[in-house]
């Protein structure tokens, strides 16, 4: 508000040769007002005096032109012969209007070209980044797929787990070689996924241990290593029995037994084994030992032998 | 003092409690020693009194079945005695369990290690099933490893004998990740096949070094199983829709089981030599005959695997359990 008042009052003052306009006011950029003024003057002059080296026949005349421009600038900045300088500018302006306009166009074109180039470079950078990200994503997916494949194979195939892992590792190495050429040896180590790496180590340790002196040849596998009598010479197990108790279970109208996998023949087998298991024990055997029971009378398991058989 | 009390006092005097090694919901476990021989043992003190009906069910189950089962691959119950109002179970002391070994990334498993552990698990389990006992809580945590490499099945707190025809069993057994789909579907009549499923999961875990089927809830467990192995159809699993909790999770997945698993009758000992078919045991496959074939299939040297198992450093774990 006060600025408007100031302008209104000042513009009526006869002291000022220059007309003040609100539009011409600008925020101060430099602390030194002299610098501020110089920048303003040079900005104005640059619009008019925009001739280039190409516009002159020789260097001398170009230097003369530059000196003249500097002269005008100096005069305007330091308020020397302002009136005269302004007329110089006006005559120059009139004489070189065509060339000035042409140069202005040229400059604009140049600026535009610069801008376009910048834009192009930025786009290229973005594209490169996107491509890289995509490649990484692909690689990640590939790796994940591979791992899944190994797990699937381990689940379903009948092959040896080591063979499966080794095979897929070989595939992975081949793929890596085609993707990134030969200059990426650390990629393999980075790919050492989960138990794959462990297995590699394991295979190595196996081969070394085989060469070593402490190699033990395989023994035949013994499925059962306890002393077990199954009583199966004492009974013959039949396919089915006329069993009243389990009749409902066998018919299983609602299917609830079948759903849970209950097996009637397990119950029959149990009944049979229980029936025959004690047949070879003589009744009343061993009673004599028990008659004199003392705290020290223990069997091999440390149980006190009670007066029952 | 009557004869029973005197007997109990004699028993108690044979064992020395040394150091507390762990505490569960219903028991405190101490490391102990037999006075006479210096043999290490674990003493499980059952907390009595916080249960209205007297002893906890699992303590009763544990005593009931471990008193009967004596096998190289089943933990041995050395003694039982009471002190004041507590019941004490004296068990074999074992240094480590499979869970600790699986989690210890510094240990590399050889195929022979895994085969040996699986063979020992199956021997112990076959012994239980041979004596008509279902374990119903098989998981790596319950497979203990002795310092000489022996594997022993422990924790019979959920065990029971085979049900008579027509008698219901609970389906809320077996730790979720190792629970077979028939239990998740709420079947109350099941067989020894439930334990085999758990062993299959343990086998896969030994190979992968991470739980194979890790579901977050019971329903998620079913989804996880079907995602890995395929959703069973009415043909694969007749009468499934009659299961108590039957609700088929979506989306369904095509079966990923090898074709051979669907026709159990055509399987032969040679075919089961491979590693993986064990993990793909579907319900309805006769568990017992499957187990026998498994045990008769050729295996790598066990003594070699044992020697590796012995190399595991148990001294560290024994001092700071």
Coordinates of C-alpha atoms in Angstrom, one line a residue:
Chain A
X1 CA 0.0 0.0 0.0
X2 CA 2.7 2.4 1.0
X3 CA 4.6 1.6 -2.2
X4 CA 1.6 2.9 -4.3
X5 CA 1.5 6.0 -2.2
X6 CA 5.2 6.5 -2.6
X7 CA 5.0 6.0 -6.4
X8 CA 2.0 8.3 -6.7
X9 CA 3.8 11.0 -4.8
X10 CA 7.2 10.5 -6.5
X11 CA 5.9 10.4 -10.0
X12 CA 4.6 13.9 -9.7
X13 CA 8.0 15.2 -8.6
X14 CA 9.7 17.2 -11.3
X15 CA 13.2 16.3 -10.0
X16 CA 13.0 12.9 -11.6
X17 CA 13.7 12.5 -15.3
X18 CA 12.6 8.9 -15.1
X19 CA 9.1 7.8 -14.9
X20 CA 8.6 5.2 -12.2
X21 CA 6.2 2.4 -12.9
X22 CA 5.0 -0.2 -10.4
X23 CA 5.9 -2.9 -13.0
X24 CA 9.5 -1.8 -13.1
X25 CA 10.1 -2.4 -9.4
X26 CA 11.7 -5.7 -8.7
X27 CA 12.9 -7.5 -5.6
X28 CA 16.5 -6.8 -4.7
X29 CA 18.9 -9.7 -5.6
X30 CA 22.3 -8.3 -4.7
X31 CA 23.2 -6.5 -1.5
X32 CA 25.2 -3.9 -3.4
X33 CA 22.8 -1.6 -5.3
X34 CA 25.6 -0.9 -7.8
X35 CA 25.7 -4.5 -8.8
X36 CA 22.0 -4.6 -8.9
X37 CA 22.0 -1.7 -11.3
X38 CA 24.8 -3.2 -13.5
X39 CA 22.9 -6.4 -13.8
X40 CA 19.8 -4.5 -14.9
X41 CA 21.7 -2.5 -17.5
X42 CA 23.6 -5.4 -18.9
X43 CA 20.4 -7.4 -19.2
X44 CA 18.8 -4.6 -21.2
X45 CA 21.9 -4.1 -23.4
X46 CA 22.2 -7.9 -24.1
X47 CA 18.8 -7.7 -25.8
X48 CA 19.9 -5.1 -28.2
X49 CA 23.6 -5.8 -28.7
X50 CA 23.5 -9.4 -29.5
X51 CA 25.9 -9.5 -32.5
X52 CA 28.3 -12.5 -32.7
X53 CA 31.7 -13.1 -34.0
X54 CA 30.2 -14.5 -37.2
X55 CA 28.5 -11.2 -38.0
X56 CA 32.0 -9.5 -38.4
X57 CA 34.5 -9.8 -41.2
X58 CA 37.5 -9.8 -38.9
X59 CA 38.4 -10.0 -35.2
X60 CA 39.3 -6.3 -35.0
X61 CA 35.9 -5.0 -35.9
X62 CA 34.3 -7.5 -33.5
X63 CA 36.6 -6.3 -30.7
X64 CA 35.7 -2.7 -31.6
X65 CA 32.0 -3.6 -31.3
X66 CA 32.6 -5.3 -27.9
X67 CA 34.4 -2.2 -26.7
X68 CA 31.6 0.0 -27.8
X69 CA 29.1 -2.1 -25.9
X70 CA 31.3 -2.0 -22.8
X71 CA 31.5 1.8 -23.2
X72 CA 27.8 2.2 -23.3
X73 CA 27.4 -0.1 -20.4
X74 CA 29.9 1.8 -18.4
X75 CA 28.3 5.1 -19.2
X76 CA 24.8 3.9 -18.2
X77 CA 26.0 2.3 -15.0
X78 CA 27.9 5.4 -13.9
X79 CA 25.4 7.9 -15.2
X80 CA 27.9 9.5 -17.6
X81 CA 26.4 11.2 -20.6
X82 CA 23.2 9.3 -20.2
X83 CA 21.3 11.3 -22.8
X84 CA 24.0 10.9 -25.4
X85 CA 24.4 7.2 -24.7
X86 CA 20.7 6.7 -25.0
X87 CA 20.8 8.3 -28.5
X88 CA 23.7 6.0 -29.4
X89 CA 21.7 3.0 -28.4
X90 CA 18.7 4.3 -30.4
X91 CA 20.8 4.9 -33.6
X92 CA 22.4 1.5 -33.2
X93 CA 19.0 -0.1 -32.7
X94 CA 17.7 1.5 -35.8
X95 CA 20.7 0.5 -37.9
X96 CA 20.9 -3.1 -36.8
X97 CA 17.2 -3.9 -36.2
X98 CA 17.2 -6.7 -38.8
X99 CA 20.4 -8.4 -37.6
X100 CA 19.3 -8.1 -33.9
X101 CA 16.0 -9.8 -34.7
X102 CA 17.8 -12.5 -36.5
X103 CA 20.2 -13.1 -33.7
X104 CA 17.4 -13.2 -31.2
X105 CA 15.8 -15.9 -33.2
X106 CA 19.1 -17.8 -33.4
X107 CA 19.5 -17.6 -29.7
X108 CA 16.0 -18.8 -29.1
X109 CA 16.6 -21.7 -31.5
X110 CA 19.8 -22.5 -29.7
X111 CA 18.1 -22.4 -26.3
X112 CA 15.4 -24.6 -27.6
X113 CA 18.0 -27.1 -29.0
X114 CA 19.8 -27.2 -25.6
X115 CA 16.5 -27.8 -23.8
X116 CA 15.6 -30.6 -26.2
X117 CA 19.0 -32.2 -25.8
X118 CA 18.6 -32.1 -22.0
X119 CA 15.2 -33.6 -22.2
X120 CA 16.5 -36.4 -24.5
X121 CA 19.3 -37.2 -22.1
X122 CA 17.0 -37.3 -19.1
X123 CA 14.7 -39.7 -21.0
X124 CA 17.5 -41.9 -21.9
X125 CA 18.7 -42.1 -18.3
X126 CA 15.2 -43.0 -17.1
X127 CA 14.9 -45.7 -19.8
X128 CA 18.3 -47.1 -18.7
X129 CA 17.3 -47.2 -15.1
X130 CA 13.9 -48.8 -15.9
X131 CA 15.6 -51.5 -18.0
X132 CA 18.1 -52.2 -15.3
X133 CA 15.3 -52.6 -12.7
X134 CA 13.4 -54.9 -15.1
X135 CA 16.5 -57.0 -15.6
X136 CA 17.0 -57.3 -11.9
X137 CA 13.3 -58.2 -11.4
X138 CA 13.6 -60.8 -14.1
X139 CA 16.7 -62.3 -12.4
X140 CA 15.0 -62.3 -9.1
X141 CA 12.0 -64.0 -10.5
X142 CA 14.2 -66.5 -12.3
X143 CA 16.0 -67.3 -9.1
X144 CA 12.8 -67.7 -7.1
X145 CA 11.4 -69.9 -9.8
X146 CA 14.5 -72.0 -9.7
X147 CA 14.3 -72.4 -6.0
X148 CA 10.7 -73.4 -6.2
X149 CA 11.6 -75.8 -8.9
X150 CA 14.2 -77.5 -6.8
X151 CA 11.7 -77.8 -3.9
X152 CA 9.1 -79.2 -6.3
X153 CA 11.6 -81.6 -7.7
X154 CA 12.7 -82.7 -4.3
X155 CA 9.1 -83.2 -3.5
X156 CA 8.1 -85.2 -6.5
X157 CA 11.0 -86.8 -8.2
X158 CA 12.4 -90.1 -7.3
X159 CA 15.9 -88.9 -8.1
X160 CA 18.7 -88.3 -5.6
X161 CA 18.4 -84.9 -4.0
X162 CA 22.1 -84.1 -4.7
X163 CA 21.6 -84.8 -8.4
X164 CA 18.6 -82.5 -8.6
X165 CA 20.3 -79.6 -6.8
X166 CA 23.5 -80.0 -8.8
X167 CA 21.6 -80.1 -12.1
X168 CA 19.7 -76.9 -11.3
X169 CA 22.8 -75.2 -10.1
X170 CA 24.5 -76.0 -13.4
X171 CA 21.5 -74.6 -15.3
X172 CA 21.6 -71.4 -13.2
X173 CA 25.3 -71.0 -13.9
X174 CA 24.7 -71.4 -17.7
X175 CA 21.9 -68.8 -17.6
X176 CA 24.0 -66.4 -15.7
X177 CA 26.8 -66.7 -18.3
X178 CA 24.4 -66.0 -21.2
X179 CA 22.9 -63.0 -19.4
X180 CA 25.9 -61.1 -18.3
X181 CA 28.8 -62.4 -20.3
X182 CA 32.0 -63.6 -18.7
X183 CA 32.9 -60.6 -16.6
X184 CA 30.9 -61.4 -13.5
X185 CA 32.5 -64.0 -11.4
X186 CA 31.1 -62.8 -8.1
X187 CA 27.5 -63.4 -9.4
X188 CA 27.8 -67.1 -8.9
X189 CA 28.7 -66.8 -5.2
X190 CA 25.9 -64.3 -4.7
X191 CA 23.5 -66.8 -6.2
X192 CA 24.4 -69.5 -3.7
X193 CA 20.9 -70.1 -2.5
X194 CA 19.9 -71.7 0.7
X195 CA 20.8 -75.3 1.0
X196 CA 22.3 -75.4 -2.5
X197 CA 25.4 -73.8 -1.2
X198 CA 25.4 -76.2 1.8
X199 CA 25.2 -79.1 -0.5
X200 CA 28.1 -77.9 -2.6
X201 CA 30.2 -77.7 0.5
X202 CA 28.9 -81.1 1.6
X203 CA 29.7 -82.8 -1.7
X204 CA 33.2 -81.4 -1.5
X205 CA 33.7 -82.6 2.0
X206 CA 32.4 -86.0 0.9
X207 CA 34.9 -86.4 -1.9
X208 CA 37.7 -85.3 0.3
X209 CA 36.7 -87.7 3.1
X210 CA 36.5 -90.5 0.6
X211 CA 40.1 -89.9 -0.4
X212 CA 41.1 -89.8 3.3
X213 CA 42.2 -92.9 5.2
X214 CA 39.2 -92.9 7.5
X215 CA 36.8 -94.0 4.8
X216 CA 34.5 -96.7 6.0
X217 CA 32.9 -99.0 3.4
X218 CA 29.1 -99.2 3.5
X219 CA 27.6 -101.9 5.7
X220 CA 24.5 -103.7 4.7
X221 CA 21.4 -102.0 6.1
X222 CA 19.7 -103.8 8.9
X223 CA 16.1 -102.7 9.1
X224 CA 15.3 -104.0 12.6
X225 CA 18.0 -104.3 15.1
X226 CA 16.1 -105.3 18.2
X227 CA 15.3 -108.8 19.3
X228 CA 11.8 -109.1 18.3
X229 CA 9.4 -112.0 18.2
X230 CA 6.2 -111.1 16.4
X231 CA 4.3 -114.3 17.3
X232 CA 3.3 -114.6 13.7
X233 CA 4.0 -118.3 13.7
X234 CA 1.2 -118.6 16.3
X235 CA -1.7 -117.2 14.3
X236 CA -2.8 -116.8 10.7
X237 CA -4.2 -113.5 9.9
X238 CA -7.4 -113.6 7.8
X239 CA -8.8 -111.0 5.5
X240 CA -12.0 -110.6 7.5
X241 CA -13.6 -111.9 10.7
X242 CA -17.1 -112.4 11.7
X243 CA -16.9 -109.7 14.4
X244 CA -20.0 -108.3 15.9
X245 CA -18.3 -105.5 17.8
X246 CA -16.7 -104.0 14.7
X247 CA -19.7 -104.6 12.3
X248 CA -20.9 -101.0 12.4
X249 CA -17.4 -99.8 11.9
X250 CA -16.8 -102.0 8.9
X251 CA -20.1 -101.0 7.3
X252 CA -19.4 -97.4 8.1
X253 CA -22.6 -96.0 6.7
X254 CA -21.6 -92.3 7.1
X255 CA -18.0 -92.9 6.0
X256 CA -16.5 -91.3 9.1
X257 CA -14.2 -94.2 9.7
X258 CA -13.0 -94.3 6.2
X259 CA -12.4 -90.6 6.1
X260 CA -10.0 -90.8 9.1
X261 CA -8.2 -93.9 7.8
X262 CA -9.2 -96.1 10.7
X263 CA -8.2 -99.7 10.1
X264 CA -10.2 -102.5 11.7
X265 CA -7.5 -105.0 10.9
X266 CA -5.2 -103.2 13.3
X267 CA -7.6 -104.0 16.1
X268 CA -8.0 -107.6 15.0
X269 CA -4.2 -108.0 14.8
X270 CA -3.9 -106.5 18.3
X271 CA -6.6 -108.9 19.6
X272 CA -4.8 -111.9 18.0
X273 CA -1.3 -110.9 19.3
X274 CA -2.7 -110.3 22.8
X275 CA -4.4 -113.7 22.7
X276 CA -1.2 -115.7 21.7
X277 CA 1.5 -113.6 23.3
X278 CA 1.3 -115.3 26.7
X279 CA 0.8 -118.9 25.5
X280 CA 4.3 -120.1 26.2
X281 CA 4.3 -118.9 29.8
X282 CA 3.7 -121.7 32.2
X283 CA 1.1 -121.0 34.9
X284 CA 2.5 -120.6 38.4
X285 CA 6.1 -120.5 37.1
X286 CA 8.6 -118.4 39.1
X287 CA 6.4 -118.2 42.2
X288 CA 9.2 -119.7 44.3
X289 CA 11.6 -116.8 43.7
X290 CA 9.0 -114.3 44.7
X291 CA 8.1 -115.9 48.0
X292 CA 11.1 -114.5 49.8
X293 CA 10.7 -110.9 48.5
X294 CA 13.2 -108.5 49.9
X295 CA 13.9 -104.9 49.0
X296 CA 17.0 -106.2 47.1
X297 CA 15.1 -108.6 44.9
X298 CA 15.1 -106.7 41.6
X299 CA 14.9 -107.7 38.0
X300 CA 17.2 -106.4 35.3
X301 CA 15.2 -103.2 34.9
X302 CA 15.4 -102.4 38.6
X303 CA 11.7 -103.2 39.2
X304 CA 10.8 -105.0 42.4
X305 CA 9.3 -108.4 41.5
X306 CA 5.9 -108.5 42.9
X307 CA 4.0 -111.7 43.7
X308 CA 2.3 -111.9 40.4
X309 CA 3.2 -113.5 37.1
Chain B
X1 CA 6.0 -96.2 57.8
X2 CA 4.3 -98.8 55.8
X3 CA 5.8 -101.0 53.0
X4 CA 4.8 -98.7 50.2
X5 CA 6.3 -95.6 51.8
X6 CA 9.5 -97.5 52.6
X7 CA 9.8 -98.7 49.1
X8 CA 9.2 -95.2 47.7
X9 CA 11.9 -93.8 50.1
X10 CA 14.3 -96.4 48.9
X11 CA 13.6 -95.4 45.3
X12 CA 14.0 -91.8 46.0
X13 CA 17.4 -92.3 47.6
X14 CA 18.8 -93.8 44.5
X15 CA 18.6 -90.5 42.5
X16 CA 20.2 -87.2 43.0
X17 CA 18.7 -84.0 41.6
X18 CA 21.4 -81.6 40.4
X19 CA 20.3 -78.7 38.3
X20 CA 17.1 -77.4 36.8
X21 CA 17.2 -77.6 33.0
X22 CA 13.7 -76.6 31.9
X23 CA 10.2 -76.0 32.9
X24 CA 7.0 -76.9 31.1
X25 CA 3.4 -76.2 31.9
X26 CA 3.0 -79.3 33.9
X27 CA 6.5 -80.4 34.8
X28 CA 9.9 -79.2 35.9
X29 CA 12.9 -81.0 34.5
X30 CA 16.1 -81.5 36.4
X31 CA 19.4 -83.0 35.5
X32 CA 20.2 -85.8 37.9
X33 CA 22.5 -88.7 38.6
X34 CA 22.2 -92.2 39.9
X35 CA 24.1 -92.4 43.2
X36 CA 25.3 -96.0 42.7
X37 CA 26.6 -95.7 39.2
X38 CA 27.0 -92.0 38.5
X39 CA 24.9 -92.4 35.4
X40 CA 23.3 -89.2 34.2
X41 CA 19.5 -88.9 34.1
X42 CA 16.7 -86.4 33.7
X43 CA 14.2 -86.1 36.5
X44 CA 10.8 -84.8 35.5
X45 CA 8.9 -83.5 38.5
X46 CA 5.2 -83.4 37.7
X47 CA 3.4 -80.5 39.4
X48 CA 0.4 -81.8 41.3
X49 CA -2.3 -79.7 42.9
X50 CA -3.0 -77.2 40.1
X51 CA -5.2 -79.7 38.5
X52 CA -8.5 -80.4 40.1
X53 CA -8.7 -84.0 39.0
X54 CA -5.3 -84.9 40.5
X55 CA -2.5 -85.8 38.1
X56 CA -2.3 -84.3 34.7
X57 CA -3.4 -86.6 31.9
X58 CA -0.1 -86.4 30.1
X59 CA 1.9 -87.5 33.1
X60 CA -0.4 -90.6 33.4
X61 CA 0.0 -91.3 29.7
X62 CA 3.7 -90.9 29.9
X63 CA 4.1 -93.3 32.8
X64 CA 1.6 -95.7 31.4
X65 CA 3.3 -96.2 28.1
X66 CA 6.9 -95.7 28.9
X67 CA 6.7 -98.4 31.6
X68 CA 5.8 -100.8 28.8
X69 CA 8.1 -99.7 26.0
X70 CA 11.7 -100.6 26.1
X71 CA 13.6 -100.1 22.9
X72 CA 16.9 -98.7 21.7
X73 CA 15.1 -95.8 20.0
X74 CA 12.6 -95.0 22.6
X75 CA 13.5 -93.0 25.7
X76 CA 13.7 -95.2 28.8
X77 CA 11.8 -94.5 31.9
X78 CA 14.3 -95.5 34.6
X79 CA 12.2 -95.0 37.7
X80 CA 9.1 -93.4 39.2
X81 CA 8.8 -92.2 42.7
X82 CA 6.9 -89.5 44.7
X83 CA 8.3 -86.8 46.9
X84 CA 5.9 -85.1 49.2
X85 CA 2.9 -84.5 46.8
X86 CA 4.9 -84.5 43.6
X87 CA 5.4 -87.3 41.2
X88 CA 8.9 -87.8 39.8
X89 CA 9.7 -89.5 36.6
X90 CA 13.4 -90.6 36.1
X91 CA 14.2 -90.6 32.4
X92 CA 17.3 -91.3 30.4
X93 CA 19.4 -88.2 29.9
X94 CA 20.0 -87.1 26.3
X95 CA 22.1 -84.2 25.3
X96 CA 20.4 -82.8 22.3
X97 CA 17.3 -83.0 20.1
X98 CA 16.8 -82.8 16.4
X99 CA 15.3 -79.3 16.5
X100 CA 18.5 -77.9 18.0
X101 CA 20.5 -79.8 15.4
X102 CA 18.3 -78.5 12.5
X103 CA 18.6 -74.9 13.8
X104 CA 22.4 -75.1 14.2
X105 CA 23.5 -73.8 10.8
X106 CA 27.1 -74.7 11.4
X107 CA 26.2 -78.4 11.1
X108 CA 26.1 -79.7 7.6
X109 CA 23.9 -82.8 7.1
X110 CA 25.1 -85.6 4.9
X111 CA 22.5 -87.8 3.2
X112 CA 23.8 -90.6 5.5
X113 CA 23.0 -88.5 8.6
X114 CA 19.4 -88.0 7.5
X115 CA 19.0 -91.6 6.5
X116 CA 20.3 -92.8 9.8
X117 CA 18.1 -90.5 11.8
X118 CA 15.1 -91.5 9.7
X119 CA 15.9 -95.2 10.2
X120 CA 16.2 -94.8 13.9
X121 CA 13.0 -92.8 14.1
X122 CA 11.2 -95.5 12.2
X123 CA 12.6 -98.3 14.3
X124 CA 11.4 -96.5 17.4
X125 CA 8.0 -95.7 15.9
X126 CA 7.6 -99.2 14.5
X127 CA 8.2 -100.5 18.0
X128 CA 5.5 -98.3 19.4
X129 CA 3.1 -99.3 16.6
X130 CA 4.0 -102.9 17.0
X131 CA 2.9 -102.6 20.6
X132 CA -0.3 -100.8 19.5
X133 CA 0.7 -97.4 20.8
X134 CA 0.2 -94.2 18.9
X135 CA 2.7 -91.5 19.8
X136 CA 0.7 -88.5 18.5
X137 CA 3.2 -85.8 19.1
X138 CA 6.2 -86.5 16.8
X139 CA 8.3 -83.4 15.9
X140 CA 12.0 -82.7 15.8
X141 CA 11.8 -81.3 19.4
X142 CA 10.7 -84.8 20.6
X143 CA 13.4 -86.7 18.8
X144 CA 16.3 -86.7 21.2
X145 CA 19.9 -87.4 20.2
X146 CA 22.3 -89.1 22.6
X147 CA 25.9 -88.3 22.7
X148 CA 26.7 -91.5 20.8
X149 CA 24.4 -90.5 18.0
X150 CA 21.5 -92.7 19.0
X151 CA 18.1 -91.1 18.3
X152 CA 15.3 -91.7 20.8
X153 CA 11.6 -90.9 20.7
X154 CA 10.5 -89.0 23.7
X155 CA 7.5 -87.2 25.2
X156 CA 4.7 -89.8 25.4
X157 CA 2.4 -87.2 27.0
X158 CA -0.1 -87.5 24.1
X159 CA 0.3 -91.2 23.4
X160 CA -2.5 -93.7 23.6
X161 CA -3.1 -97.2 22.5
X162 CA -5.0 -98.1 19.3
X163 CA -8.7 -97.4 19.8
X164 CA -11.1 -100.4 19.7
X165 CA -13.4 -100.4 16.8
X166 CA -16.1 -97.7 17.2
X167 CA -14.3 -95.8 20.0
X168 CA -13.5 -92.1 19.3
X169 CA -10.1 -90.6 19.8
X170 CA -9.4 -86.8 20.0
X171 CA -8.3 -85.0 16.9
X172 CA -6.7 -82.2 18.9
X173 CA -3.3 -83.9 19.0
X174 CA 0.1 -83.5 17.2
X175 CA 1.8 -80.2 16.9
X176 CA 0.1 -78.3 14.1
X177 CA 2.9 -78.3 11.5
X178 CA 3.2 -82.1 11.8
X179 CA -0.5 -82.8 12.0
X180 CA -2.0 -84.8 9.1
X181 CA -5.0 -83.5 7.2
X182 CA -7.4 -86.1 8.6
X183 CA -6.9 -84.7 12.1
X184 CA -7.3 -81.1 10.8
X185 CA -10.6 -82.2 9.2
X186 CA -11.7 -83.4 12.6
X187 CA -11.7 -87.2 12.1
X188 CA -12.2 -89.0 15.3
X189 CA -11.3 -92.4 14.0
X190 CA -7.8 -92.7 12.7
X191 CA -4.8 -95.0 12.7
X192 CA -1.1 -95.2 13.0
X193 CA -0.9 -93.3 9.7
X194 CA -1.0 -90.1 11.7
X195 CA 2.4 -90.7 13.1
X196 CA 3.8 -91.5 9.7
X197 CA 2.7 -88.2 8.4
X198 CA 4.6 -86.5 11.1
X199 CA 7.7 -88.4 10.3
X200 CA 7.3 -87.4 6.6
X201 CA 7.2 -83.7 7.7
X202 CA 10.3 -84.2 9.9
X203 CA 12.1 -85.8 7.0
X204 CA 11.3 -82.9 4.7
X205 CA 12.4 -80.5 7.5
X206 CA 15.7 -82.3 7.7
X207 CA 16.2 -81.9 4.0
X208 CA 15.1 -78.2 3.9
X209 CA 16.5 -77.1 7.3
X210 CA 13.2 -75.3 7.8
X211 CA 9.7 -76.5 8.7
X212 CA 8.1 -77.9 5.6
X213 CA 4.4 -77.3 6.2
X214 CA 4.3 -74.3 8.6
X215 CA 0.6 -73.2 8.9
X216 CA -0.4 -70.3 11.0
X217 CA -3.8 -71.7 12.0
X218 CA -5.5 -75.0 11.6
X219 CA -7.2 -73.8 8.4
X220 CA -4.0 -72.2 7.1
X221 CA -2.3 -75.5 7.8
X222 CA -4.7 -77.3 5.5
X223 CA -4.1 -74.6 2.9
X224 CA -0.4 -75.0 3.2
X225 CA -0.6 -78.7 2.9
X226 CA -2.8 -78.6 -0.2
X227 CA -0.6 -75.9 -1.7
X228 CA 2.4 -78.1 -1.4
X229 CA 0.9 -81.5 -2.2
X230 CA -2.3 -80.7 -4.1
X231 CA -5.9 -80.7 -3.0
X232 CA -7.3 -84.2 -2.5
X233 CA -10.3 -85.1 -4.6
X234 CA -13.1 -87.4 -3.8
X235 CA -11.3 -90.1 -5.8
X236 CA -8.0 -89.6 -3.9
X237 CA -9.7 -89.7 -0.6
X238 CA -13.1 -91.3 -0.5
X239 CA -15.6 -90.2 2.2
X240 CA -13.5 -87.1 3.0
X241 CA -16.6 -85.0 2.9
X242 CA -18.0 -86.9 5.9
X243 CA -15.2 -85.6 8.1
X244 CA -16.5 -83.6 11.1
X245 CA -14.9 -80.2 10.2
X246 CA -15.1 -80.7 6.5
X247 CA -14.6 -77.5 4.6
X248 CA -12.4 -77.5 1.6
X249 CA -10.1 -74.5 1.5
X250 CA -9.9 -72.4 -1.7
X251 CA -8.3 -72.1 -4.1
X252 CA -7.7 -75.8 -4.9
X253 CA -4.5 -77.0 -6.3
X254 CA -3.8 -79.9 -8.7
X255 CA -2.3 -82.9 -7.1
X256 CA 1.5 -82.9 -7.0
X257 CA 1.9 -86.3 -5.6
X258 CA 3.8 -88.7 -7.8
X259 CA 1.4 -91.0 -9.6
X260 CA 2.9 -93.9 -7.9
X261 CA 1.7 -92.7 -4.4
X262 CA -1.9 -93.0 -5.5
X263 CA -1.5 -96.7 -6.2
X264 CA 0.0 -98.1 -3.1
X265 CA -0.5 -101.7 -4.2
X266 CA 1.9 -101.2 -7.1
X267 CA 4.7 -99.9 -4.9
X268 CA 7.6 -102.1 -4.4
X269 CA 10.6 -102.0 -2.2
X270 CA 12.8 -100.8 -5.1
X271 CA 10.6 -97.9 -5.8
X272 CA 10.7 -96.6 -2.3
X273 CA 14.4 -96.4 -2.3
X274 CA 14.2 -92.8 -3.4
X275 CA 14.2 -90.0 -0.8
X276 CA 11.1 -88.1 -1.4
X277 CA 8.2 -90.5 -1.6
X278 CA 8.2 -90.6 2.2
X279 CA 7.0 -87.0 2.4
X280 CA 4.2 -87.7 0.0
X281 CA 2.4 -90.3 2.0
X282 CA -1.3 -89.7 1.6
X283 CA -3.9 -90.9 3.9
X284 CA -5.5 -94.2 2.9
X285 CA -2.2 -95.7 2.1
X286 CA -1.7 -98.6 4.4
X287 CA 0.7 -97.2 7.0
X288 CA 2.0 -100.4 8.3
X289 CA 3.0 -102.1 5.1
X290 CA 4.5 -98.8 4.0
X291 CA 6.6 -98.6 7.1
X292 CA 7.9 -102.2 6.7
X293 CA 8.9 -101.5 3.2
X294 CA 10.7 -98.4 4.3
X295 CA 12.6 -100.3 6.8
X296 CA 13.6 -103.0 4.4
X297 CA 14.8 -100.7 1.7
X298 CA 18.6 -100.4 1.5
X299 CA 20.3 -97.7 3.4
X300 CA 23.7 -96.1 3.7
X301 CA 26.1 -97.1 6.3
X302 CA 24.9 -96.3 9.7
X303 CA 28.1 -96.5 11.5
X304 CA 29.4 -93.8 9.2
X305 CA 26.5 -91.6 10.1
X306 CA 26.9 -92.4 13.7
X307 CA 30.5 -91.3 13.6
X308 CA 29.4 -88.0 12.2
X309 CA 26.7 -87.6 14.8
X310 CA 29.3 -88.2 17.5
X311 CA 31.3 -85.3 16.1
X312 CA 28.6 -82.9 17.0
X313 CA 29.7 -81.0 20.0
X314 CA 27.4 -81.8 22.8
X315 CA 29.5 -80.6 25.7
X316 CA 28.4 -77.0 25.1
X317 CA 24.8 -77.8 25.1
X318 CA 25.0 -80.0 28.1
X319 CA 26.4 -77.2 30.3
X320 CA 24.0 -74.5 29.1
X321 CA 20.7 -76.1 28.0

